[in-house]
mmCIF file of N, CA and C in Angstrom:
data_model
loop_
_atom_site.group_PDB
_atom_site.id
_atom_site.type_symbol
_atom_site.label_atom_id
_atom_site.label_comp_id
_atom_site.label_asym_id
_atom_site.label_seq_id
_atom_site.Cartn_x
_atom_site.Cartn_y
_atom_site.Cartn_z
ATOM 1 N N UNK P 1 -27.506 -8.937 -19.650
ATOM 2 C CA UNK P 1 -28.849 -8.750 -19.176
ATOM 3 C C UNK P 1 -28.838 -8.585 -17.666
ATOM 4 N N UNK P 2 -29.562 -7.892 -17.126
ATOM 5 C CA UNK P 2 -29.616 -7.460 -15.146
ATOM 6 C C UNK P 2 -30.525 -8.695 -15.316
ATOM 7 N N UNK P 3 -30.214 -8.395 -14.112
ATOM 8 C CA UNK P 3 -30.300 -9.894 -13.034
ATOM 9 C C UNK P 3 -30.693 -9.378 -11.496
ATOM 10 N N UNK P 4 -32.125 -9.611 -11.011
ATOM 11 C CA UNK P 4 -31.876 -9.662 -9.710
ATOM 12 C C UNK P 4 -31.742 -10.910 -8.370
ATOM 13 N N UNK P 5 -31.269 -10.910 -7.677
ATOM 14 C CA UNK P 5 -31.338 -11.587 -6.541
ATOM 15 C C UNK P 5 -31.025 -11.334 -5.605
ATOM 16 N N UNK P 6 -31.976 -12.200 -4.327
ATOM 17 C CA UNK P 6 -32.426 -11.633 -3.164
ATOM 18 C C UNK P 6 -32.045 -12.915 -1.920
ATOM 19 N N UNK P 7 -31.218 -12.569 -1.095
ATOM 20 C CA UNK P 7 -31.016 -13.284 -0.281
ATOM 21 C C UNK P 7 -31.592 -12.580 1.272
ATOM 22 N N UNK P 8 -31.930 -13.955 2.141
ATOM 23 C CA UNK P 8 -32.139 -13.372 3.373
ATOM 24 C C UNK P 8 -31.380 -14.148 4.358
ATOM 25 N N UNK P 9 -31.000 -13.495 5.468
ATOM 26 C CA UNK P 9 -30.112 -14.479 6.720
ATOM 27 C C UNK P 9 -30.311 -14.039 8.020
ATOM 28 N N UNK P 10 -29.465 -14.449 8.827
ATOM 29 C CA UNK P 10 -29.258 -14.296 9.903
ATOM 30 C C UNK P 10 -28.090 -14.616 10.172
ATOM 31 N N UNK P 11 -27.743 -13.588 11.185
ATOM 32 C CA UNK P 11 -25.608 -13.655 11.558
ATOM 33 C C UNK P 11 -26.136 -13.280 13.223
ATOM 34 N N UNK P 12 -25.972 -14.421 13.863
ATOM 35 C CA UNK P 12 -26.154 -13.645 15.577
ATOM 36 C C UNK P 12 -24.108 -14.262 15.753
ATOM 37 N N UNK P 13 -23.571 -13.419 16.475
ATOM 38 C CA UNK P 13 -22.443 -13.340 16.501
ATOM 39 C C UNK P 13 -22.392 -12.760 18.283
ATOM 40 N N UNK P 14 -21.324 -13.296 18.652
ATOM 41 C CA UNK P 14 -21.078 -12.335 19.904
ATOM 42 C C UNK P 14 -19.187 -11.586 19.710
ATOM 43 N N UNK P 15 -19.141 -10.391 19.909
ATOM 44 C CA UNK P 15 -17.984 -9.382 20.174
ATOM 45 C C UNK P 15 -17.465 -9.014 21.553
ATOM 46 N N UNK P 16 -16.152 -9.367 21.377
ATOM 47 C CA UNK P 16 -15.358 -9.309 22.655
ATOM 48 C C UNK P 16 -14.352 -8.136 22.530
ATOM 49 N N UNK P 17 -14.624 -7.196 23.453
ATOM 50 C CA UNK P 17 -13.590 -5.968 22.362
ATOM 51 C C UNK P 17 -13.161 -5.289 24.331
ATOM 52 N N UNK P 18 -12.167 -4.413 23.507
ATOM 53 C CA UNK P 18 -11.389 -3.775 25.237
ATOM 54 C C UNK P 18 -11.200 -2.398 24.836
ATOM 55 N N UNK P 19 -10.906 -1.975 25.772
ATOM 56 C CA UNK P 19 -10.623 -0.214 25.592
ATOM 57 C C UNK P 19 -9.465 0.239 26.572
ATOM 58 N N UNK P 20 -8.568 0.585 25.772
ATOM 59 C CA UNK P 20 -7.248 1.232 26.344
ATOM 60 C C UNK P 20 -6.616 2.575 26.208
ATOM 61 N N UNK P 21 -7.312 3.287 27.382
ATOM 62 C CA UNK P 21 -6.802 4.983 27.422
ATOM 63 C C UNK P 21 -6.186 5.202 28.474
ATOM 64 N N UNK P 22 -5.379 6.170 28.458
ATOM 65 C CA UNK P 22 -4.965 7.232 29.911
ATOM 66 C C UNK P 22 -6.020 7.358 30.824
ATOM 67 N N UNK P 23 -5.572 7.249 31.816
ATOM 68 C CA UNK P 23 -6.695 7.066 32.865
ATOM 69 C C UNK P 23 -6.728 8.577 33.670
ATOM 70 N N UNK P 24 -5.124 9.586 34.038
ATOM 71 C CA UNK P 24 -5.109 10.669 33.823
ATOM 72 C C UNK P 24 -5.704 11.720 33.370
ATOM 73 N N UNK P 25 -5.709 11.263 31.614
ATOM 74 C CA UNK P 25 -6.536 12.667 30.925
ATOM 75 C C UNK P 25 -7.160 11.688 29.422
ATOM 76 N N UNK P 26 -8.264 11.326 29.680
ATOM 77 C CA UNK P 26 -8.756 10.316 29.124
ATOM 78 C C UNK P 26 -9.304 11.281 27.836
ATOM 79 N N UNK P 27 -9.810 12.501 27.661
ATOM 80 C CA UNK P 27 -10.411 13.511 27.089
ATOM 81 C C UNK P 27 -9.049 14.229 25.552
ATOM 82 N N UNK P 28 -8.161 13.725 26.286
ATOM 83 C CA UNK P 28 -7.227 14.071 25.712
ATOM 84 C C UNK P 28 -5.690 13.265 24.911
ATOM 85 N N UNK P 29 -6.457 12.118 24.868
ATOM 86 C CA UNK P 29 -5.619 11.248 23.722
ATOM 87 C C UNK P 29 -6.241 10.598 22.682
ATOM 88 N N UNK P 30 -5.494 9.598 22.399
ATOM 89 C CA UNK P 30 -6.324 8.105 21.478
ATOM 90 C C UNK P 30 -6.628 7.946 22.201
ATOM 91 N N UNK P 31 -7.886 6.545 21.784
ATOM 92 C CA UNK P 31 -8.209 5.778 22.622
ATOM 93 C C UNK P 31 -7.999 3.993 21.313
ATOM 94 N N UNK P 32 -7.375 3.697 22.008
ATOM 95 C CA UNK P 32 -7.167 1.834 21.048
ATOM 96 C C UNK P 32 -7.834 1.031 21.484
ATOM 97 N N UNK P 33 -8.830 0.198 20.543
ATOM 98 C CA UNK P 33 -10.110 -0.604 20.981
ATOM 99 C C UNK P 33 -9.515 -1.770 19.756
ATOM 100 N N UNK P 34 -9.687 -2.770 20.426
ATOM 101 C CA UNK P 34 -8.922 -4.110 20.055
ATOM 102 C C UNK P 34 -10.513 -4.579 19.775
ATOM 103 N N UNK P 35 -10.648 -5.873 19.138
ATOM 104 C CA UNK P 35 -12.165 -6.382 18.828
ATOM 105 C C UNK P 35 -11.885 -7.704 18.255
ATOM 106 N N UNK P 36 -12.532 -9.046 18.760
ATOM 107 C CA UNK P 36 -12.613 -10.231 18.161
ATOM 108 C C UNK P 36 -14.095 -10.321 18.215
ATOM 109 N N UNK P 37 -14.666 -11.325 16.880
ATOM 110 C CA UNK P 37 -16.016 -11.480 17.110
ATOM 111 C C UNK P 37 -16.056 -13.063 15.993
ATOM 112 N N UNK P 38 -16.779 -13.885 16.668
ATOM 113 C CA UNK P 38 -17.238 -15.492 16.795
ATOM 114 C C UNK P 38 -18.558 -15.009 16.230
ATOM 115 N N UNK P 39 -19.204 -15.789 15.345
ATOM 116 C CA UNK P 39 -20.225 -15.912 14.808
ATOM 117 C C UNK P 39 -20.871 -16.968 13.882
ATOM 118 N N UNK P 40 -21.948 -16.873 13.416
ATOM 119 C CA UNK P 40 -22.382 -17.600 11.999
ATOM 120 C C UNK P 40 -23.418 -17.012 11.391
ATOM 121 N N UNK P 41 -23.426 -17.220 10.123
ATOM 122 C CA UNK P 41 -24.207 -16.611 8.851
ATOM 123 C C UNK P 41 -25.173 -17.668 8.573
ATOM 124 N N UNK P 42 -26.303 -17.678 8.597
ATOM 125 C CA UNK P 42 -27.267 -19.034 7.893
ATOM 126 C C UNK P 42 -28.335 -17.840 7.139
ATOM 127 N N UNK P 43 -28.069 -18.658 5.786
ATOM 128 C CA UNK P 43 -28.760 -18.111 4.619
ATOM 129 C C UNK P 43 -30.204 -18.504 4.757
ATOM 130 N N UNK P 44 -31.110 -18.061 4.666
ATOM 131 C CA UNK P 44 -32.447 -18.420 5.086
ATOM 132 C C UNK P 44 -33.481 -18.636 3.570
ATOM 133 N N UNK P 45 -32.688 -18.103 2.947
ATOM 134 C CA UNK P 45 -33.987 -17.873 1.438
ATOM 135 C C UNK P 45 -32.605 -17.225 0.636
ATOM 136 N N UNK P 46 -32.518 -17.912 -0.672
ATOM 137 C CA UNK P 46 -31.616 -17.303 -1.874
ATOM 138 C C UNK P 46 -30.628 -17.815 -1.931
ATOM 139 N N UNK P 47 -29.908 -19.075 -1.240
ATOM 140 C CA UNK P 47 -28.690 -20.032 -1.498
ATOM 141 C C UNK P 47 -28.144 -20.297 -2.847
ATOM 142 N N UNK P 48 -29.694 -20.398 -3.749
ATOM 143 C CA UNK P 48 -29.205 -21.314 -5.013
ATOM 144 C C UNK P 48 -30.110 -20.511 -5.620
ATOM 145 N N UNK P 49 -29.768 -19.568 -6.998
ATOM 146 C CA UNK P 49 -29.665 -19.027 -7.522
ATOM 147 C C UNK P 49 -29.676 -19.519 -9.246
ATOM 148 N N UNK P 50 -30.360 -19.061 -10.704
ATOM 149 C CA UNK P 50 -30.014 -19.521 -11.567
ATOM 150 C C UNK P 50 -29.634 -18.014 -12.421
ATOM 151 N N UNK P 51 -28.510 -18.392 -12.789
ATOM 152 C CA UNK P 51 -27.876 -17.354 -13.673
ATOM 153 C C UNK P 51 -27.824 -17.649 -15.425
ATOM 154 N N UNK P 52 -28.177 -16.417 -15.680
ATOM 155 C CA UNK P 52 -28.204 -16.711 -17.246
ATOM 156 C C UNK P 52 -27.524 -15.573 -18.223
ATOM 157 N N UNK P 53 -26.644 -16.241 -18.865
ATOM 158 C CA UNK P 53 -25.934 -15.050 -19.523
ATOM 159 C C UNK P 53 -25.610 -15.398 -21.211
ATOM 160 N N UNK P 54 -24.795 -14.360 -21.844
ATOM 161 C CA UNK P 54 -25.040 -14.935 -23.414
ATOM 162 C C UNK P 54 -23.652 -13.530 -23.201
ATOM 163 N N UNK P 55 -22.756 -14.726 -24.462
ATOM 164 C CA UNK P 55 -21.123 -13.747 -24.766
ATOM 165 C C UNK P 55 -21.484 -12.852 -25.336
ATOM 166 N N UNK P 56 -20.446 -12.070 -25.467
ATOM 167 C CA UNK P 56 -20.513 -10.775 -26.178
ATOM 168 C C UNK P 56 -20.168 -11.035 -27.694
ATOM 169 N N UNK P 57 -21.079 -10.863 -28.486
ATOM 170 C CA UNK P 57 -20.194 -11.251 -29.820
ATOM 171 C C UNK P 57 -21.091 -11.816 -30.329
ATOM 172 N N UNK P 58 -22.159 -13.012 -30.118
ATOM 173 C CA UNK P 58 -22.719 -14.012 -30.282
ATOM 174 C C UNK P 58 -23.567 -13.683 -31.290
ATOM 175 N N UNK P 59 -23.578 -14.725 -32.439
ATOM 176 C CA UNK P 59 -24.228 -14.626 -33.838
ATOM 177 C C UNK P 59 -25.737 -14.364 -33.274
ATOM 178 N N UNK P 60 -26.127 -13.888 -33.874
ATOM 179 C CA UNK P 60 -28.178 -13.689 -33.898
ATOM 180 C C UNK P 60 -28.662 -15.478 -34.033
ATOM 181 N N UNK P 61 -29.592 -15.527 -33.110
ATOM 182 C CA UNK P 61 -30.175 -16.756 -33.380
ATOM 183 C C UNK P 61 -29.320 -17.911 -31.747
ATOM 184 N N UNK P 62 -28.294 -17.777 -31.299
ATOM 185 C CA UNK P 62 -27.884 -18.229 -30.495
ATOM 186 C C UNK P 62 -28.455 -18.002 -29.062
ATOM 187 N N UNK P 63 -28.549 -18.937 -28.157
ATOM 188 C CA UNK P 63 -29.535 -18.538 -27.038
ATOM 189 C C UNK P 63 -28.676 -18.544 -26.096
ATOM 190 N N UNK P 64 -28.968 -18.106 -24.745
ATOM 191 C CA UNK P 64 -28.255 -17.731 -23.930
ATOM 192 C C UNK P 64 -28.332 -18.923 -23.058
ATOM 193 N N UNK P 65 -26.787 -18.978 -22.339
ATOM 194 C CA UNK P 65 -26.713 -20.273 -21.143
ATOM 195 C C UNK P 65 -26.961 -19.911 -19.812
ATOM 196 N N UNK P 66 -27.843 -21.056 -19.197
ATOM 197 C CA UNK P 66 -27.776 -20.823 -17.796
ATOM 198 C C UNK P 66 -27.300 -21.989 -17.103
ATOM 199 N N UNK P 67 -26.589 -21.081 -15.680
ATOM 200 C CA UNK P 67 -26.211 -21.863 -15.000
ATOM 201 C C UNK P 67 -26.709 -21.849 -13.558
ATOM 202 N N UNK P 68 -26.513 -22.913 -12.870
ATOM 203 C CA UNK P 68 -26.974 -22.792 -11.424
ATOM 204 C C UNK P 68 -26.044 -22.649 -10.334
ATOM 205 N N UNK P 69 -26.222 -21.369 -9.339
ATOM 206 C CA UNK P 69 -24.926 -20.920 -8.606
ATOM 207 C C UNK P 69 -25.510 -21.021 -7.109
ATOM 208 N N UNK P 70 -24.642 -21.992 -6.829
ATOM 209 C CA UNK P 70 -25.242 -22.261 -5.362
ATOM 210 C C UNK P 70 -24.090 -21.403 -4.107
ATOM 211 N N UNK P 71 -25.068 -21.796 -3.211
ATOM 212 C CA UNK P 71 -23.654 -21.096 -2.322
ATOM 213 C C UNK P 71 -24.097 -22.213 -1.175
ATOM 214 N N UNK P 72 -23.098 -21.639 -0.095
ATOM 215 C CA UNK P 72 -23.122 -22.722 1.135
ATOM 216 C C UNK P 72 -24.244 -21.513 2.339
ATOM 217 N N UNK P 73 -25.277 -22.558 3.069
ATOM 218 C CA UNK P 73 -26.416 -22.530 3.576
ATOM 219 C C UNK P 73 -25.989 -21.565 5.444
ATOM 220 N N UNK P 74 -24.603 -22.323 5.505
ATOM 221 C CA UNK P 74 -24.194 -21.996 6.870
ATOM 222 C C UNK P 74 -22.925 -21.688 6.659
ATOM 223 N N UNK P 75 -22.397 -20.493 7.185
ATOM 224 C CA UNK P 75 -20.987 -20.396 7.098
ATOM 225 C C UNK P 75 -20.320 -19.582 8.607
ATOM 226 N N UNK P 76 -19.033 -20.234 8.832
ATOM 227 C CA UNK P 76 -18.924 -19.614 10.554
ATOM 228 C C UNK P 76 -18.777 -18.561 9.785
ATOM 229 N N UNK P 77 -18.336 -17.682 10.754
ATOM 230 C CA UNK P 77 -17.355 -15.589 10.905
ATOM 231 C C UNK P 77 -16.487 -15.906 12.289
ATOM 232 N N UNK P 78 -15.317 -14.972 11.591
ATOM 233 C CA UNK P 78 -14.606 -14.866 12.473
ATOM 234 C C UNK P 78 -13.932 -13.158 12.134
ATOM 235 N N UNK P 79 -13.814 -12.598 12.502
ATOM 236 C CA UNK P 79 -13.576 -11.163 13.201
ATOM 237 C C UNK P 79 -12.277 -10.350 13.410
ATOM 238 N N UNK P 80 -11.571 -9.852 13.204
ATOM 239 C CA UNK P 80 -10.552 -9.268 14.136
ATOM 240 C C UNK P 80 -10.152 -7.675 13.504
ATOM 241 N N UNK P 81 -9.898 -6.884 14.525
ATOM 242 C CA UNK P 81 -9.643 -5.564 14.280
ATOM 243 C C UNK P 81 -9.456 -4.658 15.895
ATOM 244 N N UNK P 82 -9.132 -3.099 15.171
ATOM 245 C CA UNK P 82 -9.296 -2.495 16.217
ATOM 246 C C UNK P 82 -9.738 -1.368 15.343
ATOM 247 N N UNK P 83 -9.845 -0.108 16.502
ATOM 248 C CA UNK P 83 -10.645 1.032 16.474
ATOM 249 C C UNK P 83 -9.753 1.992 16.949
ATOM 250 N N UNK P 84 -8.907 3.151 16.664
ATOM 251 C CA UNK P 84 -8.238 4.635 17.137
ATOM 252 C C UNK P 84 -9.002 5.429 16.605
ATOM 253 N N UNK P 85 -9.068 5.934 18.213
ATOM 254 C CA UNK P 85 -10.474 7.218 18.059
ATOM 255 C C UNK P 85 -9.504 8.316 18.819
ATOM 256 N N UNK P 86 -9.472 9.310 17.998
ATOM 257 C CA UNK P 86 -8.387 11.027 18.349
ATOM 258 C C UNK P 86 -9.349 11.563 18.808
ATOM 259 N N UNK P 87 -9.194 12.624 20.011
ATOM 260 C CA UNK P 87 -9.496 13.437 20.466
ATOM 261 C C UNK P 87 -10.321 14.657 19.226
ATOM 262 N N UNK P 88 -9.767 14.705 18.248
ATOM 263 C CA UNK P 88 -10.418 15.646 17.294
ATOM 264 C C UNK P 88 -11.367 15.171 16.873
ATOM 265 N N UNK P 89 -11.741 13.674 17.166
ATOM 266 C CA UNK P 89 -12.607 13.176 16.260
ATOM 267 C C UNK P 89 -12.643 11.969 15.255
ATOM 268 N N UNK P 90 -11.416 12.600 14.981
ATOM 269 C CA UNK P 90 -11.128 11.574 13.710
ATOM 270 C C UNK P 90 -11.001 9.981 14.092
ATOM 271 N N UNK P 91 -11.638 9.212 13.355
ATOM 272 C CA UNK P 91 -11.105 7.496 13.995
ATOM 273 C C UNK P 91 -11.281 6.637 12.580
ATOM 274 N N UNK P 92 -10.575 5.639 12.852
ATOM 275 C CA UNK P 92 -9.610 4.468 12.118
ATOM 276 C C UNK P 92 -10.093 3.357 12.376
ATOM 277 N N UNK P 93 -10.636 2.435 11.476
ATOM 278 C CA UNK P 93 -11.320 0.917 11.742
ATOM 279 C C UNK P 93 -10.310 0.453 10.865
ATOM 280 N N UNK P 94 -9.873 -0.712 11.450
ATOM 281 C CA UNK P 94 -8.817 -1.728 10.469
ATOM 282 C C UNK P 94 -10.045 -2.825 10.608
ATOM 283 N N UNK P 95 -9.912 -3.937 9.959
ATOM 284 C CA UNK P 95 -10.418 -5.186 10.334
ATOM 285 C C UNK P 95 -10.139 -6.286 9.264
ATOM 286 N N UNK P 96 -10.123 -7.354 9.648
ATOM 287 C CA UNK P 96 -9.927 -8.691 8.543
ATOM 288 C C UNK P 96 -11.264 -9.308 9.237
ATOM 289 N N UNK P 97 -11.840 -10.092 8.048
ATOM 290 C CA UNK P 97 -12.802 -10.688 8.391
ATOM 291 C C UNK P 97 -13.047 -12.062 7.457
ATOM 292 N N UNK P 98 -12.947 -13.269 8.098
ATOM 293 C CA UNK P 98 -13.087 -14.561 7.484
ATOM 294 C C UNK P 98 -14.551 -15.383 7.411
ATOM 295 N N UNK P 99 -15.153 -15.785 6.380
ATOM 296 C CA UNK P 99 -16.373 -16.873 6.516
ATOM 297 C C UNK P 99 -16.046 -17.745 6.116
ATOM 298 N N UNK P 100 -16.124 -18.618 6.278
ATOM 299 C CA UNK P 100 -16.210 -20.433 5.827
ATOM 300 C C UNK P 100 -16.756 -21.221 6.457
ATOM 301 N N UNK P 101 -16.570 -22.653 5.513
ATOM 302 C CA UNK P 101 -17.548 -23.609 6.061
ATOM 303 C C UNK P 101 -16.409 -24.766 4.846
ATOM 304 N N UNK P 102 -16.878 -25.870 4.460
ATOM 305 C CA UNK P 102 -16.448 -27.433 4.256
ATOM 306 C C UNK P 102 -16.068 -26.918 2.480
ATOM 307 N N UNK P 103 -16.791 -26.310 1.915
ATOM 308 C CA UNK P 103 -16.411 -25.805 0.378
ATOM 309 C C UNK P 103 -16.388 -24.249 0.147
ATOM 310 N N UNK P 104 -16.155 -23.104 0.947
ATOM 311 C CA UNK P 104 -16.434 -22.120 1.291
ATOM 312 C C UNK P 104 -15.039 -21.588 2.200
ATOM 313 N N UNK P 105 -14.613 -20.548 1.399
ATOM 314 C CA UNK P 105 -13.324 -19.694 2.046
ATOM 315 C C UNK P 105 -13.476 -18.434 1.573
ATOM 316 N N UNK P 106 -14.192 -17.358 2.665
ATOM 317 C CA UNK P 106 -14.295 -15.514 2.056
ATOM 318 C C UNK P 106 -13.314 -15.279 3.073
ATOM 319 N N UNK P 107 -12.694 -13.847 2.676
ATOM 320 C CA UNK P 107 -11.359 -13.077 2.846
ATOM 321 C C UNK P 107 -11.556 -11.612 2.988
ATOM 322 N N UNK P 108 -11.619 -10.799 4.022
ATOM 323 C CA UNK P 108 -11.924 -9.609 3.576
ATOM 324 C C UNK P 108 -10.910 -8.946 4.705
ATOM 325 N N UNK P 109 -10.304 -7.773 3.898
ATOM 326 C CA UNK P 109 -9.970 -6.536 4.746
ATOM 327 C C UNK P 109 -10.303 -5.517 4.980
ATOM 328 N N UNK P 110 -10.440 -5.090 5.821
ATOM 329 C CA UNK P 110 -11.570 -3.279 6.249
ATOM 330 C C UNK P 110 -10.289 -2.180 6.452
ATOM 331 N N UNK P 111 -10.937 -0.884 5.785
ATOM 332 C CA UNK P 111 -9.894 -0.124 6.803
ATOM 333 C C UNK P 111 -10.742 0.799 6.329
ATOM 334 N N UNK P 112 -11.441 1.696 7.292
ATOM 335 C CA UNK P 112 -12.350 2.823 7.215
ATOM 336 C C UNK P 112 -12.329 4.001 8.259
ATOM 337 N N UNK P 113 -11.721 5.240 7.849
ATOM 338 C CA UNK P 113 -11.375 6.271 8.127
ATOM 339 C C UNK P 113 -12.911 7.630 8.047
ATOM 340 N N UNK P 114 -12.671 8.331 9.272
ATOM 341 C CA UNK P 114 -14.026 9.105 9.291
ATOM 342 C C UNK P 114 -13.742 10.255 10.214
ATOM 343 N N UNK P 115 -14.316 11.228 9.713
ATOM 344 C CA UNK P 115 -13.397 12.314 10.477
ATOM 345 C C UNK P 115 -15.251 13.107 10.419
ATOM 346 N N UNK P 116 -15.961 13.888 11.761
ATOM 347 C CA UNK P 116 -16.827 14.913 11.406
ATOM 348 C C UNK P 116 -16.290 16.001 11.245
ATOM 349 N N UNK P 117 -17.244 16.726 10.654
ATOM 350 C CA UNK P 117 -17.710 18.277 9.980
ATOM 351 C C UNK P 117 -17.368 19.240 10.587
#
């Protein structure tokens, strides 16, 4: 069965990032942009959640279970990546990105490639 839910937050974070090109012919290389960013996530509305689901298979007459899925209210961020941007255009985002808090460990890796038209 769909299911919706709706969370709202706020993430104010501050980014510390550098830029390293030829100073020569700046128009005409990479350019490597390093990036750390410190933050926090506070969930404002939609933490705790009730989910309800029913197996696949299940005789007629059996009702469906719900459960209650909470999450954590505040969680830090922490940041890291860089940015190669080519002269043609084309540029490269790597990034890892961590949230947690006391029962709470997210894990993420970025890598997003973009070239214009």
């Amino acid at each position: 069965q769909g299911q919706d839910h709706n969370y709202s937050a706020v993430r104010p974070a501050i980014e510390f990032g550098w830029n390293f090109e030829q100073p020569a012919r700046p128009a005409r290389h990479t350019v490597f942009r390093p990036f750390a960013r410190l933050g926090v996530t506070r969930v404002l509305s939609g933490e705790s959640n009730s989910l309800t689901a029913q197996l696949a298979g299940t005789p007629t007459g059996v009702a469906p279970f719900a459960t209650n899925v909470g999450g954590e209210a505040t969680l830090k961020d922490v940041a890291l990546g860089f940015d190669l941007l080519r002269p043609s255009g084309l540029s490269l985002r790597f990034g890892y990105t961590r949230q947690f808090s006391s029962r709470t460990n997210l894990n993420a890796l970025m890598l997003k490639i973009s070239k214009p038209l």
